[in-house]
Amino acid sequence: MITKPKGTYDIFYQEASSWKKLEQTLTSFFAKWNVSYIRTPLFENSELFRRKNDFSEVVQKQTYDFTDKGGRSLTLRPEGTAGVVRAIIENKLYVDTHSNKFYYFGPNYRYERPQKGRFREFYQFGVEVIGDKNYLVDTEIIDMVHQLCVSLGLDVTIKLNYLGGLDTIKKYSDELKNYFTPLANELCQDCQQRLHQNPLRIIDCKIDSQKETITKNLPQLTSFYDSNTKEYFTNITKMLQTLNIPFIVDPLTVRGLDYYTDIVFEVISNKTGQTLAGGGRYDNLISELGGPKLGAIGFAFGCERILSEVEFIEDSDLDYYVLANPAEACYSYDIVSRLRKLNKIIKFDFSNRNFNKKLKDGLEQNPHYLIFIGTDEVSKKTVTIKDTKTTTQVTISKNEFINKLECETNV
Ligand code: HAM
């Protein structure tokens, strides 16, 4: 038997309905927030992810890279932001400042060690907003994240941190290097490398066993803020308080991707402790990818993680479950076909199975009505209909039944 690749999964039945429902909830949410849908390719030219200063481990170690038959170096996208920014620049979408918010939904690929909530193919939905840097935009994005969690029924904590500009990050990183160097032996192998490339990432390492001890006397990022930085961050937090949006400021939230500056945030599940979403400002990425000097901010949620937290129960869509005697399939099929023309959703069971088994399956699928068609119904040209809610059952003429439905649907 050929099995699915490691770190992937199949979706069907109830779980497939939950995915559909999640997508529907998001579609109506983003319509209300006036966010445009954007779809970009699953693979991009590798150079999009391998930018000159890219030390992020996602890009260094986790991408699925391949060469196509034309010798091009391509990469399956490990996240949505870079592709969306590429599309915004290439299609000059930044010109229309009235429509500068984009959302996406789709699969991403990272060569990770699969575990609970961590896959090699996983779905994200996210939002990217292009435009000037403004604390009101940052507030609006965090508000959107909060409202999304409410709409999806997620019980979460939003953690914020403020990294400041490139200058502040550089100074703080140098200070962290000095701080962690004498502790190098207590760091995991990855962090020993991070010490040279991106010391900031040591802070949110999930492996370092002595995490609490080694971060106890951590230099304070806030001591590197200048007055503008302080004011900008205070504006965001004040605004969030005014809007009653709950959050905590967490100096250990630094994010894993290289492009962040200024505000960064993560959404943590209060139920399981897993990180459901992450995001922040990335004001240098657009110009780094050849676009104009424009600010940008965004976030992405992991869909598998959301669906492991909340169950989306769909109301049954099934109008009629038709239990037919296979010997009378022609008579039954005529009814089924006419009901389908009236846009009714039908499950037609004309199998040879035992009647009670068919009935049990039918009830499990939660249809609005059961229709029984046996020898009696065929000889008298009738149908027997049972309302599954009220359990009332009637036998009526086939033509009367269809005519009544046709009148109701104005056909
Ligand atoms: P990220 O933190 O790498 O950020 O991913 C965002 C979310 O995707 C995570 O919080 C998690 O829920 C989910 N996720 C990530 N990796 C996996 C995986 N291997 N399996 C299952 N779920 C996963 C980004 O991707 C940024 N592009 C977010 C962003 C958008 N920043 C600005 N705009």
Coordinates of C-alpha atoms in Angstrom, one line a residue, residues 31-185:
A31 CA -15.9 40.5 3.9
K32 CA -17.1 42.5 7.0
W33 CA -13.6 43.9 7.5
N34 CA -13.3 44.7 3.8
V35 CA -10.2 42.7 3.3
S36 CA -9.5 41.4 -0.3
Y37 CA -8.7 37.8 -1.0
I38 CA -5.4 37.1 -2.7
R39 CA -4.0 33.8 -4.0
T40 CA -0.4 33.3 -4.9
P41 CA 1.5 30.2 -6.3
L42 CA 2.4 27.2 -4.1
F43 CA 6.0 27.5 -5.3
E44 CA 8.1 30.5 -5.9
N45 CA 11.6 31.2 -7.1
S46 CA 13.9 30.1 -4.3
E47 CA 15.5 33.5 -4.1
L48 CA 12.3 35.0 -2.8
F49 CA 12.9 33.1 0.5
R50 CA 16.7 33.2 0.5
R51 CA 17.2 36.9 0.9
K52 CA 20.6 38.2 1.7
N53 CA 20.2 38.7 5.4
D54 CA 18.0 35.7 6.0
F55 CA 19.0 33.9 9.1
S56 CA 15.6 32.5 9.9
E57 CA 15.8 28.8 10.5
V58 CA 12.6 28.2 8.5
V59 CA 14.5 29.2 5.4
Q60 CA 17.8 27.8 6.3
K61 CA 16.7 24.3 7.2
Q62 CA 13.1 23.7 6.6
T63 CA 12.2 24.5 3.0
Y64 CA 11.4 22.0 0.3
D65 CA 13.6 23.1 -2.6
F66 CA 13.8 21.6 -6.0
T67 CA 15.1 22.2 -9.5
D68 CA 12.5 22.0 -12.3
K69 CA 13.1 20.6 -15.8
G70 CA 14.2 24.0 -17.0
G71 CA 16.9 24.1 -14.3
R72 CA 15.1 26.8 -12.2
S73 CA 15.6 26.7 -8.5
L74 CA 12.1 26.7 -6.9
T75 CA 10.8 26.4 -3.3
L76 CA 7.5 25.3 -1.9
R77 CA 6.3 28.2 0.1
P78 CA 7.0 27.8 3.8
E79 CA 4.7 30.7 4.7
G80 CA 2.4 33.2 3.0
T81 CA 4.0 36.6 3.6
A82 CA 6.9 36.6 1.2
G83 CA 4.7 35.4 -1.8
V84 CA 2.0 37.9 -1.0
V85 CA 4.5 40.7 -0.8
R86 CA 6.1 39.6 -4.1
A87 CA 2.6 39.6 -5.7
I88 CA 1.9 43.1 -4.3
I89 CA 5.1 44.4 -5.8
E90 CA 4.9 42.6 -9.1
N91 CA 1.2 43.7 -9.7
K92 CA 1.8 47.2 -8.2
L93 CA -1.1 46.6 -5.8
Y94 CA 0.4 49.2 -3.4
V95 CA -0.9 51.9 -5.8
D96 CA -4.5 51.5 -4.7
T97 CA -4.3 52.7 -1.1
H98 CA -8.1 52.1 -0.6
S99 CA -7.6 48.3 -1.0
N100 CA -4.4 47.6 0.9
K101 CA -5.5 44.7 3.0
F102 CA -5.2 41.2 1.7
Y103 CA -6.1 37.8 3.2
Y104 CA -5.0 34.3 2.1
F105 CA -5.8 30.8 2.9
G106 CA -3.7 27.8 1.8
P107 CA -1.1 25.1 2.4
N108 CA 2.5 25.7 3.3
Y109 CA 5.5 23.3 3.5
R110 CA 8.2 23.0 6.1
Y111 CA 10.5 20.1 6.6
E112 CA 9.9 19.8 10.3
R113 CA 9.9 16.9 12.8
P114 CA 6.2 16.1 12.8
Q115 CA 4.5 16.1 16.2
K116 CA 1.2 17.3 17.7
G117 CA 0.2 20.5 15.9
R118 CA 3.3 20.5 13.7
F119 CA 3.1 19.1 10.2
R120 CA 5.1 19.2 7.0
E121 CA 2.1 20.3 5.0
F122 CA -0.1 22.7 7.0
Y123 CA -2.6 25.4 6.3
Q124 CA -2.5 29.0 7.3
F125 CA -4.8 31.9 6.8
G126 CA -3.3 35.3 7.2
V127 CA -3.6 39.0 6.5
E128 CA -1.0 41.4 5.1
V129 CA -1.6 45.2 5.1
I130 CA 0.6 47.5 3.0
G131 CA 0.9 51.2 3.7
D132 CA 2.4 53.8 5.9
K133 CA 3.6 52.9 9.4
N134 CA 1.0 54.1 11.8
Y135 CA 0.2 52.9 15.3
L136 CA -3.5 53.0 14.3
V137 CA -2.8 50.4 11.6
D138 CA -1.0 48.2 14.2
T139 CA -3.9 48.6 16.6
E140 CA -6.4 47.7 13.9
I141 CA -4.5 44.5 13.0
I142 CA -4.4 43.4 16.7
D143 CA -8.1 44.3 17.0
M144 CA -8.7 42.1 13.9
V145 CA -6.8 39.2 15.5
H146 CA -8.8 39.6 18.7
Q147 CA -12.1 39.7 16.8
L148 CA -11.1 36.7 14.8
C149 CA -10.5 34.7 17.9
V150 CA -13.9 35.8 19.2
S151 CA -15.6 34.8 16.0
L152 CA -13.8 31.4 15.9
G153 CA -14.6 30.7 19.6
L154 CA -11.0 30.6 20.6
D155 CA -9.9 31.2 24.2
V156 CA -6.5 32.9 23.9
T157 CA -3.9 35.3 25.3
I158 CA -2.5 37.9 22.9
K159 CA 1.2 38.5 23.7
L160 CA 2.8 41.7 22.4
N161 CA 6.4 42.9 22.3
Y162 CA 8.0 45.8 20.6
L163 CA 11.4 45.2 18.9
G164 CA 12.0 48.8 17.7
G165 CA 13.7 49.6 14.4
L166 CA 16.7 47.9 12.9
D167 CA 19.0 50.0 14.9
T168 CA 17.5 49.0 18.2
I169 CA 17.4 45.3 17.2
K170 CA 21.1 45.5 16.2
K171 CA 22.1 47.1 19.5
Y172 CA 20.0 44.7 21.5
S173 CA 21.3 41.7 19.6
D174 CA 24.9 42.7 20.3
E175 CA 24.0 43.0 24.0
L176 CA 22.4 39.6 23.9
K177 CA 25.5 38.1 22.3
N178 CA 27.6 39.4 25.2
Y179 CA 25.1 38.1 27.7
F180 CA 24.8 34.6 26.2
T181 CA 28.5 34.0 25.3
P182 CA 29.5 32.9 28.8
L183 CA 26.4 30.7 28.9
A184 CA 27.1 29.1 25.6
N185 CA 27.7 25.6 27.1

